[in-house]
JSON list of C-alpha atoms in Angstrom, two decimals:
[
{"chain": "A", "resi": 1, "resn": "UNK", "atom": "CA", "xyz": [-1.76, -8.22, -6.04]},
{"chain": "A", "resi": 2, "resn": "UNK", "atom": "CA", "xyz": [-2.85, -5.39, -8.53]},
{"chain": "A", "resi": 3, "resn": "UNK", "atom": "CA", "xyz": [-2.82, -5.60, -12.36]},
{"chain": "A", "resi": 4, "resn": "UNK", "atom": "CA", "xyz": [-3.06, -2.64, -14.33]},
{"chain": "A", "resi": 5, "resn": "UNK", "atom": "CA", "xyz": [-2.18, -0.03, -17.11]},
{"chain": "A", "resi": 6, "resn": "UNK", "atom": "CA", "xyz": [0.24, 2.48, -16.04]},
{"chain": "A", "resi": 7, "resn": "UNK", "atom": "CA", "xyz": [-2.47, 5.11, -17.67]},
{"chain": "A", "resi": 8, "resn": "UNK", "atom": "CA", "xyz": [-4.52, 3.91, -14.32]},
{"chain": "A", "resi": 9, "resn": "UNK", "atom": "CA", "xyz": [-1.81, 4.54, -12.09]},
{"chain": "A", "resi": 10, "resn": "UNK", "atom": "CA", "xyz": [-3.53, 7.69, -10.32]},
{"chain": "A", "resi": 11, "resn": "UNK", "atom": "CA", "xyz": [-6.29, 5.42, -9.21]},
{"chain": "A", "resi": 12, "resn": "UNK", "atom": "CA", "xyz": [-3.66, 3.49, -6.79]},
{"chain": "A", "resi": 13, "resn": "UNK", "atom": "CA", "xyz": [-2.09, 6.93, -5.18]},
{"chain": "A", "resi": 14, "resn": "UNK", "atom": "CA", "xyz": [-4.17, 6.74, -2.09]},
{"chain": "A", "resi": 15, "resn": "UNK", "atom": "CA", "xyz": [-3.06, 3.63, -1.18]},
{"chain": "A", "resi": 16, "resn": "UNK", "atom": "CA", "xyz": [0.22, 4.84, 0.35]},
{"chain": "A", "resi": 17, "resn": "UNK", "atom": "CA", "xyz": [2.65, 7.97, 0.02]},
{"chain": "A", "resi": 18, "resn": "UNK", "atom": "CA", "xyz": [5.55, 5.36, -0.65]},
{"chain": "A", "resi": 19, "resn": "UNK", "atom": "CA", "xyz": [3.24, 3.71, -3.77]},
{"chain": "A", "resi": 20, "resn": "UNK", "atom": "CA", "xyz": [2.12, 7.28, -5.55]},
{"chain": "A", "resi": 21, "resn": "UNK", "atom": "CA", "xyz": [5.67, 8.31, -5.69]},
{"chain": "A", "resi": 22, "resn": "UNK", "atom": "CA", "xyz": [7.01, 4.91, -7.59]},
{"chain": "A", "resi": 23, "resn": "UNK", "atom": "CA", "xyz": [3.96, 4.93, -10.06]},
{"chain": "A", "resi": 24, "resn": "UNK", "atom": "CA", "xyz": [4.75, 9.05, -10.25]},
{"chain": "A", "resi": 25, "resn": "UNK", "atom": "CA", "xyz": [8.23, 8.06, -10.94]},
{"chain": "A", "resi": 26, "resn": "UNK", "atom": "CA", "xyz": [7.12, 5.59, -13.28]},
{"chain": "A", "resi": 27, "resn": "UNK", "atom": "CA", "xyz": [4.76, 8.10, -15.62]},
{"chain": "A", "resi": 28, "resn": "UNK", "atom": "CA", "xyz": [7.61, 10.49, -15.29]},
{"chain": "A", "resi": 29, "resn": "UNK", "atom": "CA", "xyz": [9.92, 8.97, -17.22]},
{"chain": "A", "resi": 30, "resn": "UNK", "atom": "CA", "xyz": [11.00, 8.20, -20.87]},
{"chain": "A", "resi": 31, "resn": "UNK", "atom": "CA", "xyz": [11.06, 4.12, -19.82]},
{"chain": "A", "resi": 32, "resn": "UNK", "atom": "CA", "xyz": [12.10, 3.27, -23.65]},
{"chain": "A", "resi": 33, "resn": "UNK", "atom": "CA", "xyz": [15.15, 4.54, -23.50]},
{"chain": "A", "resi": 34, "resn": "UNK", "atom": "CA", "xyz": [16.03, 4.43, -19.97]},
{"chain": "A", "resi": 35, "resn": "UNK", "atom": "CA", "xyz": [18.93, 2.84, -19.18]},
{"chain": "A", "resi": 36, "resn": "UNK", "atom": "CA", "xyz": [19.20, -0.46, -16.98]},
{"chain": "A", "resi": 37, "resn": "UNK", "atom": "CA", "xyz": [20.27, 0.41, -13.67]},
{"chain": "A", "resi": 38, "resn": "UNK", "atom": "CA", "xyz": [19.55, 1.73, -9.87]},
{"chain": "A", "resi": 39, "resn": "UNK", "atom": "CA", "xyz": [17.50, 5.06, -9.76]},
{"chain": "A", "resi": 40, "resn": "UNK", "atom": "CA", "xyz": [17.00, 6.63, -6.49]},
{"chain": "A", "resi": 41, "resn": "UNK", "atom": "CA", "xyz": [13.52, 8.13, -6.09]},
{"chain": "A", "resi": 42, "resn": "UNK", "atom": "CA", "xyz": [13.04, 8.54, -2.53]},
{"chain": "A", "resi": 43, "resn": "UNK", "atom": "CA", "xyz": [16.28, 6.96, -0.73]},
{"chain": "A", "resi": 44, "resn": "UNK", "atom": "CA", "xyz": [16.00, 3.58, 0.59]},
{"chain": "A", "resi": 45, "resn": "UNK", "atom": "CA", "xyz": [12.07, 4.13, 0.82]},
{"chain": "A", "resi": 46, "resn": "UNK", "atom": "CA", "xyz": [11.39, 3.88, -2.93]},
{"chain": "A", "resi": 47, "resn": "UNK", "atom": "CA", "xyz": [13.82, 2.93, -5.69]},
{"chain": "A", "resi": 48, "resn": "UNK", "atom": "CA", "xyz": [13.63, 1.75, -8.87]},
{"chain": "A", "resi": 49, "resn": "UNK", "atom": "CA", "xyz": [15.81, -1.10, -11.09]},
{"chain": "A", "resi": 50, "resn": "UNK", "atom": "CA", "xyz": [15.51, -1.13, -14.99]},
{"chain": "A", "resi": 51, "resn": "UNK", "atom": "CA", "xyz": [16.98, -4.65, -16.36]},
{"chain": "A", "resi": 52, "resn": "UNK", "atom": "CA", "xyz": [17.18, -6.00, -19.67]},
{"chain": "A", "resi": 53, "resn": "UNK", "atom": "CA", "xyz": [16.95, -9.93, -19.56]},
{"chain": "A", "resi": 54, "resn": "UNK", "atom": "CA", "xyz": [15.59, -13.37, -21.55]},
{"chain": "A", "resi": 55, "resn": "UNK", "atom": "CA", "xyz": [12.57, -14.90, -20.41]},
{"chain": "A", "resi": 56, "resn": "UNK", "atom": "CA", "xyz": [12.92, -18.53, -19.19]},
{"chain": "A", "resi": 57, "resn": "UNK", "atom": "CA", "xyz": [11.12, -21.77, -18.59]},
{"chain": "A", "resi": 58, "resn": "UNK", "atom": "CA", "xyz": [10.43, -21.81, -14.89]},
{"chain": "A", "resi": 59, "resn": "UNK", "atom": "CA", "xyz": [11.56, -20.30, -11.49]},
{"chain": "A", "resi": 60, "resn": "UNK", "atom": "CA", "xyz": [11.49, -20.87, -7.70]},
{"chain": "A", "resi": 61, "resn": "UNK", "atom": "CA", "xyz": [8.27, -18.19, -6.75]},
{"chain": "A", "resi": 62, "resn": "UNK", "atom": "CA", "xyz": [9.74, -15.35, -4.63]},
{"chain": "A", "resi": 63, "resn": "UNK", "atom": "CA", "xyz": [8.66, -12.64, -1.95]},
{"chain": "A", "resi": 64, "resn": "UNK", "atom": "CA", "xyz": [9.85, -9.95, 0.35]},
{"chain": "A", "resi": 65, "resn": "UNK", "atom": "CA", "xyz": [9.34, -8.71, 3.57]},
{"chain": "A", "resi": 66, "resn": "UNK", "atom": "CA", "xyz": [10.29, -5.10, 3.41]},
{"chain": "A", "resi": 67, "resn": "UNK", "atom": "CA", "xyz": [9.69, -3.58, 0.10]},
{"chain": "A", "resi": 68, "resn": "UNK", "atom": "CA", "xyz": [6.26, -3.68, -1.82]},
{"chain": "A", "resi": 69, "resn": "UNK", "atom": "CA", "xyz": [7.32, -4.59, -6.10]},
{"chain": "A", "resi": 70, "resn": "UNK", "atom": "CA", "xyz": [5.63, -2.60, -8.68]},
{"chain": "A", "resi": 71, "resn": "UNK", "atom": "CA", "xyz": [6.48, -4.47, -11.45]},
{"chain": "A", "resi": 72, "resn": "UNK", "atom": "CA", "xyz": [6.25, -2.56, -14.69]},
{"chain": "A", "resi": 73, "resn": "UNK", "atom": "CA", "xyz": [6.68, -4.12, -18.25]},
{"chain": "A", "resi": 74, "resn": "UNK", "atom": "CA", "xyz": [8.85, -1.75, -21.03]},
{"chain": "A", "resi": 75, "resn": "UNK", "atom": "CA", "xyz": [9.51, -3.88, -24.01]},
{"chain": "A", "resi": 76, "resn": "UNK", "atom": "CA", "xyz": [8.24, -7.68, -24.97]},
{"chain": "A", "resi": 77, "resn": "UNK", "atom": "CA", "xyz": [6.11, -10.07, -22.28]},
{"chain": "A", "resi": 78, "resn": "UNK", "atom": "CA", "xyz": [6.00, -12.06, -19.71]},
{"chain": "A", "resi": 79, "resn": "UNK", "atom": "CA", "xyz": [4.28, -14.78, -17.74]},
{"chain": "A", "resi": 80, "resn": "UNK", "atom": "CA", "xyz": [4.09, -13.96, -13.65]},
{"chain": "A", "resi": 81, "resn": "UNK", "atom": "CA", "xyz": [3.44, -16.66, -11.36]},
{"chain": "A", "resi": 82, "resn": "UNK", "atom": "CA", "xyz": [1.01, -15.20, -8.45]},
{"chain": "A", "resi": 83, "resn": "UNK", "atom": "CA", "xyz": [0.16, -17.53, -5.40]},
{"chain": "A", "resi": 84, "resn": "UNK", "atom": "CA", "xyz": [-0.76, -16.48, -1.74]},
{"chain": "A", "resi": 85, "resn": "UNK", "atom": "CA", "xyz": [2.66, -17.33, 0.66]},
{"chain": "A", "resi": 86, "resn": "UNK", "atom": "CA", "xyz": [0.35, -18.87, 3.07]},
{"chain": "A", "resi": 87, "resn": "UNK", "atom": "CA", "xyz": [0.47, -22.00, 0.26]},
{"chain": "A", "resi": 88, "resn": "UNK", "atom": "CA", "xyz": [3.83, -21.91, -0.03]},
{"chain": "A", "resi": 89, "resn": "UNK", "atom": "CA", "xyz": [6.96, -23.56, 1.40]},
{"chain": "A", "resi": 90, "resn": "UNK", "atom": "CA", "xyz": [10.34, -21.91, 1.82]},
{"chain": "A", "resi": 91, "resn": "UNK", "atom": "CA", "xyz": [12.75, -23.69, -0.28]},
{"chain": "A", "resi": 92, "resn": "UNK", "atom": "CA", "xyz": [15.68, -20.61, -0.08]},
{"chain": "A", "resi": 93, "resn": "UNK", "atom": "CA", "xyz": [15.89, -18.94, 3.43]},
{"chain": "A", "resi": 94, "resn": "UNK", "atom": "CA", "xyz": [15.81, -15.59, 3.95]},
{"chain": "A", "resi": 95, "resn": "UNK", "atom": "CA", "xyz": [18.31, -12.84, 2.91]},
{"chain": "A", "resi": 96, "resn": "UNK", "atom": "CA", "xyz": [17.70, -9.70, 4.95]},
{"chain": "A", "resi": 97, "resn": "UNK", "atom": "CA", "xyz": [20.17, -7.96, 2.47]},
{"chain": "A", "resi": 98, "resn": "UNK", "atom": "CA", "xyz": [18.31, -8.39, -0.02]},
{"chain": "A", "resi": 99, "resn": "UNK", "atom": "CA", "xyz": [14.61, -9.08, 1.33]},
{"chain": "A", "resi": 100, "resn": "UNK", "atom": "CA", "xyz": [14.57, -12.04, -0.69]},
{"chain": "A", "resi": 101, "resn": "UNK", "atom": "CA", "xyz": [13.37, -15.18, 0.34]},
{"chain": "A", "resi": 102, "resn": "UNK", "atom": "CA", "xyz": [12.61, -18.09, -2.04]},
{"chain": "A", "resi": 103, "resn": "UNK", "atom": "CA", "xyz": [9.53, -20.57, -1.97]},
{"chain": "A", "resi": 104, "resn": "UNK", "atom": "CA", "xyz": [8.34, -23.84, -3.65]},
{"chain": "A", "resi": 105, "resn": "UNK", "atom": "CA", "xyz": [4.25, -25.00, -3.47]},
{"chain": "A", "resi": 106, "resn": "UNK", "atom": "CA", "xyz": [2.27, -27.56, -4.77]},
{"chain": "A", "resi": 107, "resn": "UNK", "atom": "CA", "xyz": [-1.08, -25.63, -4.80]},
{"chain": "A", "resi": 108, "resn": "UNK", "atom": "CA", "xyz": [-2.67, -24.42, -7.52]},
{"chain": "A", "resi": 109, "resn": "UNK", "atom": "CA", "xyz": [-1.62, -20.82, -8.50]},
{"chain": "A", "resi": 110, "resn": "UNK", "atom": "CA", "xyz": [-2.68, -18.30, -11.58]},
{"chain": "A", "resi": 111, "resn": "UNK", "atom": "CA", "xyz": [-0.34, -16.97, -13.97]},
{"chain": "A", "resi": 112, "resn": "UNK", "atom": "CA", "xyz": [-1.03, -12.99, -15.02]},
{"chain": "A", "resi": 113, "resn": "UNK", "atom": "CA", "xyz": [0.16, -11.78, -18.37]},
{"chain": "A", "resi": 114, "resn": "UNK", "atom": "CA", "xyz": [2.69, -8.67, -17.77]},
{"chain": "A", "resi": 115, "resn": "UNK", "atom": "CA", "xyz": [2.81, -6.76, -21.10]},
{"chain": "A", "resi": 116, "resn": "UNK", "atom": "CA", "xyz": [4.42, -3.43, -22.51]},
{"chain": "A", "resi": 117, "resn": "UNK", "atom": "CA", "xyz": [2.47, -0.85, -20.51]},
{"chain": "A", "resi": 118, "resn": "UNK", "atom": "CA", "xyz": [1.01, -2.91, -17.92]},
{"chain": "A", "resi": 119, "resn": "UNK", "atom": "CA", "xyz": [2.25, -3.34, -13.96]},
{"chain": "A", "resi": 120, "resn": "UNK", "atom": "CA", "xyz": [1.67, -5.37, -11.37]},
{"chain": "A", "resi": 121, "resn": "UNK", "atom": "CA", "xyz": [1.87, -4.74, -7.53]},
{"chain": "A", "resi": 122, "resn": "UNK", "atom": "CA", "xyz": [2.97, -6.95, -5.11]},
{"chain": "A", "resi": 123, "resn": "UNK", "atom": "CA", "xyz": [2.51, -6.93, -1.34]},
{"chain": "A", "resi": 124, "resn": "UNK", "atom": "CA", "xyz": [4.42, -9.10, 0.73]},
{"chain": "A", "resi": 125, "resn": "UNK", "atom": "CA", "xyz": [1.76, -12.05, 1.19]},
{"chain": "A", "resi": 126, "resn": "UNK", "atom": "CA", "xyz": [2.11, -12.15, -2.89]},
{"chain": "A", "resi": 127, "resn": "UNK", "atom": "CA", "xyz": [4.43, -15.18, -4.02]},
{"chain": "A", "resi": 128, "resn": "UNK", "atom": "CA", "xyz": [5.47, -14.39, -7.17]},
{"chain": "A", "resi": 129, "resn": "UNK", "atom": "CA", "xyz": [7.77, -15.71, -9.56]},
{"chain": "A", "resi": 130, "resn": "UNK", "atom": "CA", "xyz": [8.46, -13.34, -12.60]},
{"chain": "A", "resi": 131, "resn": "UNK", "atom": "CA", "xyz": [10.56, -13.75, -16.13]},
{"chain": "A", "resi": 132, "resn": "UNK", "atom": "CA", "xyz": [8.48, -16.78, -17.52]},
{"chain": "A", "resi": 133, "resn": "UNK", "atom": "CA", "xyz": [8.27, -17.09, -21.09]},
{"chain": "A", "resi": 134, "resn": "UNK", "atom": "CA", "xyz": [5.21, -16.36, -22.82]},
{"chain": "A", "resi": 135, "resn": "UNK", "atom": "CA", "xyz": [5.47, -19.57, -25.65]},
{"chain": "A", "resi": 136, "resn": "UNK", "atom": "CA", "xyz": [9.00, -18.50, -26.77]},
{"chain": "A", "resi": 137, "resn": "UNK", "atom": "CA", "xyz": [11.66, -17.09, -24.88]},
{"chain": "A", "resi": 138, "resn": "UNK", "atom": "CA", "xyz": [12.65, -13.79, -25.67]},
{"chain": "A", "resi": 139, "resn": "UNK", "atom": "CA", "xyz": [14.15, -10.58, -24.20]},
{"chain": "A", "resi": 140, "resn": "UNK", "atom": "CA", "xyz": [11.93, -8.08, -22.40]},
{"chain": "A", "resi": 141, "resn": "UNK", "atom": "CA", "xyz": [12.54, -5.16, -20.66]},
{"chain": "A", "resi": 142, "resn": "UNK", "atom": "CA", "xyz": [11.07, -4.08, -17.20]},
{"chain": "A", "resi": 143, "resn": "UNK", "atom": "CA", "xyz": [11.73, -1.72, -14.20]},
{"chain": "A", "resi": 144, "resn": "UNK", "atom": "CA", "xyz": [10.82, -3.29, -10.83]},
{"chain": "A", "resi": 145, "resn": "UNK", "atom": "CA", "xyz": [10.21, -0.33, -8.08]},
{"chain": "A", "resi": 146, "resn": "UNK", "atom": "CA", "xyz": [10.94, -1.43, -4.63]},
{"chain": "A", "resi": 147, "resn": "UNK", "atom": "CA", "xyz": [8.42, 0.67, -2.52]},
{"chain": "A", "resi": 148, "resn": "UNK", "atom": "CA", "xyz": [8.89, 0.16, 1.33]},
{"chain": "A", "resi": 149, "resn": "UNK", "atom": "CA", "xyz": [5.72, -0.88, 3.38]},
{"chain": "A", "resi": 150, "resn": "UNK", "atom": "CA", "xyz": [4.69, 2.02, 4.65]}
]
């Protein structure tokens, strides 16, 4: 996992040619008034997914297989579960559709603050479980780009 500002973003580049072009994409745009939806970057190899939504309580943590998340917070905040899968148990199988698989744990994980400007990266060994209220629920705004492992 990588937290950061999205001024840092040229410091990740090297990392992979799938990974420069979703931050690119990311300090390309106008992300305020962006609207929610599926934007095509590079194919199926990077894509991006603006969503407006209200925070909640709790949630099942969550990884994929395929796709690396940058997850990258518009408007309001969030609280982001962040656990290695190796200390997790699946608790919702697999979807290859959607490279989604759900997990449950009983260790110990940390919770990272995702706030306007900031992202977070996550690899597929990162559990995460996103949209957790910070105090109050409330409606935030985020893009999530889906950057296949390269």
């Amino acid at each position: 996992m990588i937290k950061d500002s999205l001024k840092n973003a040229g410091i990740y580049f090297s990392l992979s040619e799938n990974l420069k072009k979703g931050l690119e994409w990311l300090k390309a745009q106008d992300l305020v008034n962006i609207a929610c939806g599926r934007y095509e970057i590079d194919s199926d190899a990077v894509w991006a997914n603006v969503q407006e939504y209200e925070t909640k309580d709790d949630a099942n943590f969550e990884a994929h297989r395929k796709y690396i998340d940058i997850q990258y917070m518009i408007k309001g905040e969030e609280l982001v579960g962040v656990i290695d899968l190796v200390n997790c148990k699946t608790c919702i199988e697999y979807d290859n559709e959607k490279d989604l698989e759900f997990f449950e744990t009983k260790a110990k994980f940390q919770y990272q603050e995702l706030r306007e400007g900031d992202f977070l990266i996550f690899y597929p060994h990162d559990a995460h479980k996103p949209s957790i209220a910070f105090g109050a629920k409330s409606m935030v705004k985020k893009v999530v780009v889906k950057v296949a492992v390269d």
